[in-house]
JSON list of C-alpha atoms in Angstrom, two decimals:
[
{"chain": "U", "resi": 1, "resn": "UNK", "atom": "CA", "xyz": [-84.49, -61.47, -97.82]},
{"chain": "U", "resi": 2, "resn": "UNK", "atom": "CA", "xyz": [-85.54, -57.96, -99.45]},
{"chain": "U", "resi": 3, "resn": "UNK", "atom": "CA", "xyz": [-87.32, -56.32, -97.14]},
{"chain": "U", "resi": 4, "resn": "UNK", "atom": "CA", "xyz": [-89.10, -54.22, -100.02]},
{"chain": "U", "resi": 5, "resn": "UNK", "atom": "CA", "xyz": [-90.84, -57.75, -100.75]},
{"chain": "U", "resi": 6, "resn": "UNK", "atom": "CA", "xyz": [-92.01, -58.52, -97.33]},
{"chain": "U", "resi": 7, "resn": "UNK", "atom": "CA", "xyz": [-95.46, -56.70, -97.76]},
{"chain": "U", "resi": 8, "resn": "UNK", "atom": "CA", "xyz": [-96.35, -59.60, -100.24]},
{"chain": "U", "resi": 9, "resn": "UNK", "atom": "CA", "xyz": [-95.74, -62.34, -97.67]},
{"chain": "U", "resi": 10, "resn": "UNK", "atom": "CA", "xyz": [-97.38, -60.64, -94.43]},
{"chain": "U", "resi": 11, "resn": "UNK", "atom": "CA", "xyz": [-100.39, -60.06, -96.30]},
{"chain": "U", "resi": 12, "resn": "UNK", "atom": "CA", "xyz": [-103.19, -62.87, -95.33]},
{"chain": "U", "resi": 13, "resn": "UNK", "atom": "CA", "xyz": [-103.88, -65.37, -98.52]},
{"chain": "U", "resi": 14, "resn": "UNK", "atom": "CA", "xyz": [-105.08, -68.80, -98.83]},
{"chain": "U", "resi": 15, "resn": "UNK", "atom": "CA", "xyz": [-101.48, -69.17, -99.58]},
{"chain": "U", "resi": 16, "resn": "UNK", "atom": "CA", "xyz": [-99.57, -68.03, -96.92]},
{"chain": "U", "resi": 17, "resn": "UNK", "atom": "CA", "xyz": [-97.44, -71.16, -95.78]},
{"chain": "U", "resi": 18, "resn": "UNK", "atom": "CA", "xyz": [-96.92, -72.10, -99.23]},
{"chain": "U", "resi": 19, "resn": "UNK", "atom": "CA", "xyz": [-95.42, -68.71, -100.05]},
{"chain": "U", "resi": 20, "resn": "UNK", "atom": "CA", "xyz": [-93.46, -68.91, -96.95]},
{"chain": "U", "resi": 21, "resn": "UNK", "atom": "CA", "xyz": [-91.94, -72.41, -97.87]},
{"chain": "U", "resi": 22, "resn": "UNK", "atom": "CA", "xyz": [-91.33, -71.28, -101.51]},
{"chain": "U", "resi": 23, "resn": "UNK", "atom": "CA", "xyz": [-89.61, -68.33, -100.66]},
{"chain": "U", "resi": 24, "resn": "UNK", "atom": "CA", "xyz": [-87.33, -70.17, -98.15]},
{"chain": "U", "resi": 25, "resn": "UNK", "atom": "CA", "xyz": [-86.45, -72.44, -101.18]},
{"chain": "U", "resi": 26, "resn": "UNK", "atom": "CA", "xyz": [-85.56, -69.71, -103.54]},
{"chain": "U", "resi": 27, "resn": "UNK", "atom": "CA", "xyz": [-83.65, -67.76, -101.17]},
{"chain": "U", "resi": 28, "resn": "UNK", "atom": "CA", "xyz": [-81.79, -71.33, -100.33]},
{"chain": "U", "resi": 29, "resn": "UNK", "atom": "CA", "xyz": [-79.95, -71.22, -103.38]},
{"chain": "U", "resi": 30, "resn": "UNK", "atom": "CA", "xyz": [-78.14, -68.20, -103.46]},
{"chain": "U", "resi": 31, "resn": "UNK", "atom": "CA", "xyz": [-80.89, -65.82, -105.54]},
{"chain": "U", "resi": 32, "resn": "UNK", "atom": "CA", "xyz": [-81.69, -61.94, -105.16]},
{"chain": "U", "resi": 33, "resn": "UNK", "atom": "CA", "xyz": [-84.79, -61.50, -103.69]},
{"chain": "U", "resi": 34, "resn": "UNK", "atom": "CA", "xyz": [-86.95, -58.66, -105.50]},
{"chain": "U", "resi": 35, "resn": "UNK", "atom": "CA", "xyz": [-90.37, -57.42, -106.35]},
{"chain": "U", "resi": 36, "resn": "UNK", "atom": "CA", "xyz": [-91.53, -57.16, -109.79]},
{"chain": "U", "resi": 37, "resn": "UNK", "atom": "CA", "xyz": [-95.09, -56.60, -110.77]},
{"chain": "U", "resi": 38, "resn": "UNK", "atom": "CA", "xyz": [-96.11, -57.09, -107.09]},
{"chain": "U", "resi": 39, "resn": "UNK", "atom": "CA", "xyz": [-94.97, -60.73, -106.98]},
{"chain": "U", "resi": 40, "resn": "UNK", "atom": "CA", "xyz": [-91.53, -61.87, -105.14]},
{"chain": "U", "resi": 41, "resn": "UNK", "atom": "CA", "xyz": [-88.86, -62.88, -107.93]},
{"chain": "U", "resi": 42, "resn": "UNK", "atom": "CA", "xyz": [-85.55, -64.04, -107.89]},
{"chain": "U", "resi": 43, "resn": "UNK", "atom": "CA", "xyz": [-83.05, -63.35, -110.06]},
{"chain": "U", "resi": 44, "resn": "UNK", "atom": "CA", "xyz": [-79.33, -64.15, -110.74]},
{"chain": "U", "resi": 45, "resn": "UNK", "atom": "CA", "xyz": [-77.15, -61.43, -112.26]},
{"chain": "U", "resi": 46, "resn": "UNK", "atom": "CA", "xyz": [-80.26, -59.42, -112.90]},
{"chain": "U", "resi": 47, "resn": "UNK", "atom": "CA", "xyz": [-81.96, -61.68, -115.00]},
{"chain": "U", "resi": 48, "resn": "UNK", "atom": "CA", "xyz": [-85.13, -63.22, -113.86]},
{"chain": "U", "resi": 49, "resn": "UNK", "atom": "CA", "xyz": [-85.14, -66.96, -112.54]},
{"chain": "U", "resi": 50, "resn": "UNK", "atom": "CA", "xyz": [-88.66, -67.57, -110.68]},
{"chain": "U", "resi": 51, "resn": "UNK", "atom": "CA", "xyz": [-91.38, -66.15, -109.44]},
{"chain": "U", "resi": 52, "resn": "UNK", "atom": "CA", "xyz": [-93.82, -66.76, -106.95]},
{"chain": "U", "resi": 53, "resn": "UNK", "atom": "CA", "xyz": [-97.83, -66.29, -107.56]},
{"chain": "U", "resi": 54, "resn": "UNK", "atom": "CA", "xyz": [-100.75, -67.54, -107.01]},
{"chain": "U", "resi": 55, "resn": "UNK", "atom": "CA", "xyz": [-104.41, -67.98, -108.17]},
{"chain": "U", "resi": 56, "resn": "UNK", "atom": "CA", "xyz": [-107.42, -69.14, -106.59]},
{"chain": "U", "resi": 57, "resn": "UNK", "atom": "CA", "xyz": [-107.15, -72.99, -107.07]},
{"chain": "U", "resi": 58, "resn": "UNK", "atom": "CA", "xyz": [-102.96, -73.17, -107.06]},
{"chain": "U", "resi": 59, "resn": "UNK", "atom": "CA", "xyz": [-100.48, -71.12, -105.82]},
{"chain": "U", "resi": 60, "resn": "UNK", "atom": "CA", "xyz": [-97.22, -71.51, -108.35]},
{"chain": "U", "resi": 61, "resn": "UNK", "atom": "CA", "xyz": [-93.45, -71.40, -109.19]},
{"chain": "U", "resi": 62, "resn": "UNK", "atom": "CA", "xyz": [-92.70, -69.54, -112.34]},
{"chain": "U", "resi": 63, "resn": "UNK", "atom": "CA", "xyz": [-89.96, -70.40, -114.28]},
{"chain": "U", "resi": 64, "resn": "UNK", "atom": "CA", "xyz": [-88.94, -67.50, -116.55]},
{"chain": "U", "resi": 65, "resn": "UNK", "atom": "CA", "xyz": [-87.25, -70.02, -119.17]},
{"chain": "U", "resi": 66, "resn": "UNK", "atom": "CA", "xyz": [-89.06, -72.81, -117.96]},
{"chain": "U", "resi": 67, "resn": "UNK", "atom": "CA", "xyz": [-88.91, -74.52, -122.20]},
{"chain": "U", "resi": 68, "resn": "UNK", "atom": "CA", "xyz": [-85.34, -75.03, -121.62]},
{"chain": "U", "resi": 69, "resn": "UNK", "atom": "CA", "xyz": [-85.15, -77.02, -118.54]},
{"chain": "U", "resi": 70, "resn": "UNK", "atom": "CA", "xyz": [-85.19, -80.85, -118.95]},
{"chain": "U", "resi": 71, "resn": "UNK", "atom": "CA", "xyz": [-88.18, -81.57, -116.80]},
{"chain": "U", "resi": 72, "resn": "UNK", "atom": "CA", "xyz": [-87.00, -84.96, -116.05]},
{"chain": "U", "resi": 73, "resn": "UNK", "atom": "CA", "xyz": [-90.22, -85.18, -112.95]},
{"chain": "U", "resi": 74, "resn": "UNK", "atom": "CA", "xyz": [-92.75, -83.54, -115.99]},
{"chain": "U", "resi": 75, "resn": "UNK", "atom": "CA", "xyz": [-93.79, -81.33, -113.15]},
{"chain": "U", "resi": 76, "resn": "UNK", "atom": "CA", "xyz": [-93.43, -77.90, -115.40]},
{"chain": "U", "resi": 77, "resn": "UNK", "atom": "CA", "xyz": [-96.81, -76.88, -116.84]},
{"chain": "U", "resi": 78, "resn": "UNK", "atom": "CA", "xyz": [-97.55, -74.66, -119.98]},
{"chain": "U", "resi": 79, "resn": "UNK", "atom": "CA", "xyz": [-100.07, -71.78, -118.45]},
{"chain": "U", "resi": 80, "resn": "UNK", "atom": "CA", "xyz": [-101.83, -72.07, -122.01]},
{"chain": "U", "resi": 81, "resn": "UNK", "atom": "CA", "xyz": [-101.37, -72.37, -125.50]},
{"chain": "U", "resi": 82, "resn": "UNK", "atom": "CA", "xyz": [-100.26, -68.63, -125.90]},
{"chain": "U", "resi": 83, "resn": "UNK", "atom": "CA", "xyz": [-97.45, -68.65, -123.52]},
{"chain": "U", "resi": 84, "resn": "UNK", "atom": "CA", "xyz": [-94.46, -69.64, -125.33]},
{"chain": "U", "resi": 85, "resn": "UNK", "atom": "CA", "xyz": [-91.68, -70.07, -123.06]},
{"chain": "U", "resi": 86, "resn": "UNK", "atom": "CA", "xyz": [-92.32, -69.58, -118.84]},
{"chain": "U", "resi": 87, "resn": "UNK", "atom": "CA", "xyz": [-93.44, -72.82, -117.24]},
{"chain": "U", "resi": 88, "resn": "UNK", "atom": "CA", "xyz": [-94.74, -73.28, -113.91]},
{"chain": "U", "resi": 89, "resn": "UNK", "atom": "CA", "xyz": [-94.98, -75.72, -111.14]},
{"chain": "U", "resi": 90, "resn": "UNK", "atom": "CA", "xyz": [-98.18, -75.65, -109.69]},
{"chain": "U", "resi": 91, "resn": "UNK", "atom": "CA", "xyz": [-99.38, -76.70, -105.70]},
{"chain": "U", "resi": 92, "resn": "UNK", "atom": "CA", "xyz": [-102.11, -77.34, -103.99]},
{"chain": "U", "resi": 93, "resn": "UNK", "atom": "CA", "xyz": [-100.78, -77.37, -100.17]},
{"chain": "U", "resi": 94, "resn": "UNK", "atom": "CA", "xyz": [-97.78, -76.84, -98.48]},
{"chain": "U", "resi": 95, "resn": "UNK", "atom": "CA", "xyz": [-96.69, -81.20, -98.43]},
{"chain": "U", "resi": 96, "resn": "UNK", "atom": "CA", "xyz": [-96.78, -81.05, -102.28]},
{"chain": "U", "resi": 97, "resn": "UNK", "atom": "CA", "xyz": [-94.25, -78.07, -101.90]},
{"chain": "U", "resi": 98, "resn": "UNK", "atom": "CA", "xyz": [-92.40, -80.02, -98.92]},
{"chain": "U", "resi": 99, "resn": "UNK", "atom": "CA", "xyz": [-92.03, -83.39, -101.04]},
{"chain": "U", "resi": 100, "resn": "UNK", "atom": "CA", "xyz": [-90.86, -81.50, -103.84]},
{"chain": "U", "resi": 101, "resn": "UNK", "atom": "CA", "xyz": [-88.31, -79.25, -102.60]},
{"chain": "U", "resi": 102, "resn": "UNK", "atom": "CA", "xyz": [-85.09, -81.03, -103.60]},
{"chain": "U", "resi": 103, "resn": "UNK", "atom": "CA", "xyz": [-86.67, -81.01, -107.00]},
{"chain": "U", "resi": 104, "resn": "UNK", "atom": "CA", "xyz": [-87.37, -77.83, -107.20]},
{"chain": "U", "resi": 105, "resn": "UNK", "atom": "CA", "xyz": [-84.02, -76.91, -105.87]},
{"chain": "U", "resi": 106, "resn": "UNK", "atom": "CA", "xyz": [-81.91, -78.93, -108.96]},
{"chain": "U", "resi": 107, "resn": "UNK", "atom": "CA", "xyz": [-84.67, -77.40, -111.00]},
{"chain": "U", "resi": 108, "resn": "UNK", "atom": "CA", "xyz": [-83.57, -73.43, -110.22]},
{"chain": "U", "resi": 109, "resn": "UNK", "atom": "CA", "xyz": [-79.88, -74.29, -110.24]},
{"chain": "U", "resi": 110, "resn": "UNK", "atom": "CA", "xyz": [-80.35, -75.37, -114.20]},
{"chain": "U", "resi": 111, "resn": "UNK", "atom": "CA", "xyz": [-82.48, -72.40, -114.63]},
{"chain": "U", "resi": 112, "resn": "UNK", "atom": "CA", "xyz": [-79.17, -70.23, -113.09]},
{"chain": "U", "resi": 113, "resn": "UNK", "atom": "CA", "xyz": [-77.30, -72.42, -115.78]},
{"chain": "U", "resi": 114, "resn": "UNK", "atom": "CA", "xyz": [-79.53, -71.57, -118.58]},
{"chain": "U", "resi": 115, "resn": "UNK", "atom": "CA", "xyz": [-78.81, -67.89, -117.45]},
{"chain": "U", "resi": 116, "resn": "UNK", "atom": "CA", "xyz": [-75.50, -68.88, -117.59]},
{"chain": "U", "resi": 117, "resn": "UNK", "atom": "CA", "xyz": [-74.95, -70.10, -120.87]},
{"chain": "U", "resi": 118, "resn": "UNK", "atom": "CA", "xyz": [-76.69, -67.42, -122.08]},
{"chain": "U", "resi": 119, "resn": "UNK", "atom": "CA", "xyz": [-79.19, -69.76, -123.78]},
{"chain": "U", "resi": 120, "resn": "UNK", "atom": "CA", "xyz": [-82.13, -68.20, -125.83]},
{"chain": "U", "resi": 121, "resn": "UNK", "atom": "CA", "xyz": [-85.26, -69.20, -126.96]},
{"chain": "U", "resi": 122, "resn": "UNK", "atom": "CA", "xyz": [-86.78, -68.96, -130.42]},
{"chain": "U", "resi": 123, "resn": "UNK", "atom": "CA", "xyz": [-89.77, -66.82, -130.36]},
{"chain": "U", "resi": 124, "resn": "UNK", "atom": "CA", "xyz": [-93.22, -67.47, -132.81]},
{"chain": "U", "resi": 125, "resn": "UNK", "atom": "CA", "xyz": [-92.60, -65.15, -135.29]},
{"chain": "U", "resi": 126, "resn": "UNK", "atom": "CA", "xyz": [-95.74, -62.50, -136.22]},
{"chain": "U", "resi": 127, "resn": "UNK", "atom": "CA", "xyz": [-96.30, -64.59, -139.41]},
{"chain": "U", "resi": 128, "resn": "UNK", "atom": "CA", "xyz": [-96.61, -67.92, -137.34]},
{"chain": "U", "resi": 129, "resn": "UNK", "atom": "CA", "xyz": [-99.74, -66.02, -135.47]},
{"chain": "U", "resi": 130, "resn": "UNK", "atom": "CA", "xyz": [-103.21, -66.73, -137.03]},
{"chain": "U", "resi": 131, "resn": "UNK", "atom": "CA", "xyz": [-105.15, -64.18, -138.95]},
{"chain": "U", "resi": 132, "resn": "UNK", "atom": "CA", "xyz": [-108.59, -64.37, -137.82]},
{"chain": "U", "resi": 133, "resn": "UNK", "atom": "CA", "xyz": [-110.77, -64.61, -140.84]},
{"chain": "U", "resi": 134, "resn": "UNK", "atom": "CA", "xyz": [-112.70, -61.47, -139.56]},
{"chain": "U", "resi": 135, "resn": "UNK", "atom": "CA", "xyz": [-109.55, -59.22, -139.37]},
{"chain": "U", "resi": 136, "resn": "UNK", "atom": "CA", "xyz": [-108.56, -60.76, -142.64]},
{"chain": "U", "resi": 137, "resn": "UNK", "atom": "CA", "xyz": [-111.29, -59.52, -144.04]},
{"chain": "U", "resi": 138, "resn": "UNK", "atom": "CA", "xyz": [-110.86, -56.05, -142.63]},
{"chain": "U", "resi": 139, "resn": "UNK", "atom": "CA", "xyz": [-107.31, -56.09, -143.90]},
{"chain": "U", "resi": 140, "resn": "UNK", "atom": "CA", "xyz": [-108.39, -56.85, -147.74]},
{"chain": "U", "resi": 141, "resn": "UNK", "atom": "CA", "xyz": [-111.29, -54.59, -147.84]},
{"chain": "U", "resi": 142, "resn": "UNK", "atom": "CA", "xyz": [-109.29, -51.51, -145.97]},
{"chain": "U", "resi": 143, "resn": "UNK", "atom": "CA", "xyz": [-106.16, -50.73, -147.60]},
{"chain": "U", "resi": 144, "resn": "UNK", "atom": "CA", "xyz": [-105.20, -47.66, -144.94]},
{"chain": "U", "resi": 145, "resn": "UNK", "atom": "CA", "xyz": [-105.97, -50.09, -142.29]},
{"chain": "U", "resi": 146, "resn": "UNK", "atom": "CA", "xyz": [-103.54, -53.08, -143.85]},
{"chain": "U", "resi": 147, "resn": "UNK", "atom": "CA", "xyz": [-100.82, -50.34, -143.74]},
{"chain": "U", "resi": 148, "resn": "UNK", "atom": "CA", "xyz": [-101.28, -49.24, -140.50]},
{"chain": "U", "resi": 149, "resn": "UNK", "atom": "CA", "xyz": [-101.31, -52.60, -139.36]},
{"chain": "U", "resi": 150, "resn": "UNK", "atom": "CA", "xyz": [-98.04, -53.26, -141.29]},
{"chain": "U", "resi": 151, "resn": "UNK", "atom": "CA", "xyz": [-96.31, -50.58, -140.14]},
{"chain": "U", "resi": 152, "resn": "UNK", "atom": "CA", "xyz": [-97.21, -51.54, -136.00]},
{"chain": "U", "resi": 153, "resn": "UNK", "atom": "CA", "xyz": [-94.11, -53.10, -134.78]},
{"chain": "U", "resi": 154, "resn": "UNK", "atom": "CA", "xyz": [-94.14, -56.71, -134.58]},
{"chain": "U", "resi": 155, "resn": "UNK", "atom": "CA", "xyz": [-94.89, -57.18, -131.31]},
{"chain": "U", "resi": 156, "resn": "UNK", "atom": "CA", "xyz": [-98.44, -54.54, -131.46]},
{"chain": "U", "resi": 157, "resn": "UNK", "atom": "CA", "xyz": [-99.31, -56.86, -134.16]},
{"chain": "U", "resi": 158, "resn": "UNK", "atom": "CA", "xyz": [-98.93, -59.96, -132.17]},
{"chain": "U", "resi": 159, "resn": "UNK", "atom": "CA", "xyz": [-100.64, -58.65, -129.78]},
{"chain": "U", "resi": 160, "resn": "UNK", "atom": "CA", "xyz": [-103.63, -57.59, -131.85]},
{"chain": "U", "resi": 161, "resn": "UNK", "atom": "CA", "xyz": [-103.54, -61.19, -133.65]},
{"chain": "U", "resi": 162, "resn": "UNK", "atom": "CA", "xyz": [-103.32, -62.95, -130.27]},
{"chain": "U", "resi": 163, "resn": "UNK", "atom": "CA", "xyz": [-106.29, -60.46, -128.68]},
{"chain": "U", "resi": 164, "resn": "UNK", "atom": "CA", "xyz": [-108.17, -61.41, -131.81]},
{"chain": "U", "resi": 165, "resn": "UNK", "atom": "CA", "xyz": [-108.06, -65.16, -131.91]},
{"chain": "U", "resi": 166, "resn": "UNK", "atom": "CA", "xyz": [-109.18, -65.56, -128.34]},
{"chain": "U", "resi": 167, "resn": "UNK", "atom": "CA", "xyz": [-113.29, -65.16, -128.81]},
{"chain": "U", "resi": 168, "resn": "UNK", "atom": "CA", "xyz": [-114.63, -68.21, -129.48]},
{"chain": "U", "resi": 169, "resn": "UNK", "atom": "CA", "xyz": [-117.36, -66.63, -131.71]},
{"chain": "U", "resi": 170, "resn": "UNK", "atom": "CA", "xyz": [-116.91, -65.27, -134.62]},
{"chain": "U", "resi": 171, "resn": "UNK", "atom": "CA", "xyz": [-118.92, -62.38, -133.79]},
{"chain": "U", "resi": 172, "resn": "UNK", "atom": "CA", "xyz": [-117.10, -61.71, -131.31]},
{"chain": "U", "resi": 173, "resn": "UNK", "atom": "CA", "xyz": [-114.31, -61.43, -133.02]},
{"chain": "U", "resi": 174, "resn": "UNK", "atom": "CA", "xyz": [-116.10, -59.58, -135.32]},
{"chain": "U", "resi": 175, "resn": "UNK", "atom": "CA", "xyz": [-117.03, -57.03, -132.90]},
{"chain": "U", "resi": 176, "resn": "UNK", "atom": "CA", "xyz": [-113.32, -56.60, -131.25]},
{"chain": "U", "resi": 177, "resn": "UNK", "atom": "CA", "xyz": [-111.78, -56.43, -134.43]},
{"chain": "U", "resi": 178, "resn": "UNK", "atom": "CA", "xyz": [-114.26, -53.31, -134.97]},
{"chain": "U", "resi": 179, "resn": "UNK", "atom": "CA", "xyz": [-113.91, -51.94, -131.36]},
{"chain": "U", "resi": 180, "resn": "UNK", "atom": "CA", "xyz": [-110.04, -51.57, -132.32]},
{"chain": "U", "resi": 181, "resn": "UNK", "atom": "CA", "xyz": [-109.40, -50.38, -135.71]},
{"chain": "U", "resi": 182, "resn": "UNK", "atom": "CA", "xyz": [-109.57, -47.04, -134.78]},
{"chain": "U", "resi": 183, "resn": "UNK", "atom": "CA", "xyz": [-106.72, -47.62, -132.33]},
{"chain": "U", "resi": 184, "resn": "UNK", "atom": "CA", "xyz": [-105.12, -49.48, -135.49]},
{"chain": "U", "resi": 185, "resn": "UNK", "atom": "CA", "xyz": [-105.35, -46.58, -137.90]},
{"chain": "U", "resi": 186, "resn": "UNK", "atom": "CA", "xyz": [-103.57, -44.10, -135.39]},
{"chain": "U", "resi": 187, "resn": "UNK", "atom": "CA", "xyz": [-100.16, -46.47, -134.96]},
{"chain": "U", "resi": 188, "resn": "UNK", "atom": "CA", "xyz": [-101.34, -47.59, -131.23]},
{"chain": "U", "resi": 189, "resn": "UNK", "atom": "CA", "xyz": [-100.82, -50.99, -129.68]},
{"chain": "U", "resi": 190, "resn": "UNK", "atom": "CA", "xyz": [-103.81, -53.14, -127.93]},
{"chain": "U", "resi": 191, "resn": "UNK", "atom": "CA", "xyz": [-102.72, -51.53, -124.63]},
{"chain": "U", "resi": 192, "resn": "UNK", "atom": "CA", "xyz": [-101.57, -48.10, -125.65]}
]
């Protein structure tokens, strides 16, 4: 246990015994425990393993490479179409967590393995993202804006074609494509 971490677990959630009991799993098979972006993780050799959040209707096991695991139970769920390669295992109370602990157990030692072996995963390249028709059209029409975009490294440009796709209405999209040109045109990222 890492005391640094023990803030997280003493604080009162809807969660609390299913933290506990996930926590006591991880630390079960041999992982560091730290804190990273104010959630308990566990690593192995410095790489990240699991992690433990929550949300309002589930609390959750993150598994950083969660793709590569075999998933023989099909318990390990895609957060959304975006994320490419954590998985999670997702409960509702603390028996789900209880009947599932050997499980979850064989499930982290392959994750240690795919640490291991060093495995990687292949990453959506930028051209695999979807231009949105309204940045598109930006991009045709604006030449200093198509080489500002072109010269944002590929992950800023990801991040603007991933931000873009995600209103359902075109103007919408319209109107965030518009909100962020500027930020476009002076070489910053989405977040910067």
């Amino acid at each position: 246990m890492n005391p640094k971490v023990n803030w997280f677990f003493e604080k009162a959630t809807q969660w609390q015994e299913e933290y506990e009991k996930l926590r006591a799993i991880c630390l079960s098979t041999g992982l560091t425990e730290e804190l990273k972006w104010g959630q308990p993780c566990y690593t192995f050799q410095k790489k990240n393993i699991v992690l433990i959040h929550g949300f309002s209707e589930y609390c959750a096991l993150l598994f950083f490479k969660g793709v590569l695991l075999a998933d023989p139970e099909g318990i390990l769920v895609q957060q959304t179409e975006n994320v490419q390669v954590p998985r999670q295992v997702r409960f509702r109370n603390l028996l789900e967590i209880v009947e599932l602990e050997p499980t979850l157990k064989a499930y982290i030692h392959e994750a240690v393995e795919v640490e291991r072996a060093g495995l990687k995963v292949d990453l959506k390249t930028t051209e695999e993202y979807k231009v949105p028709d309204e940045f598109q059209h930006k991009l045709d029409t604006i030449p200093a804006l198509k080489e500002a975009f072109e010269k944002l490294t590929p992950g800023r440009q990801r991040n603007y074609l991933f931000n873009f796709s995600k209103p359902k209405l075109s103007k919408t999209r319209q109107e965030k494509v518009e909100q962020y040109i500027p930020k476009i045109l002076a070489g910053k990222g989405w977040d910067d």
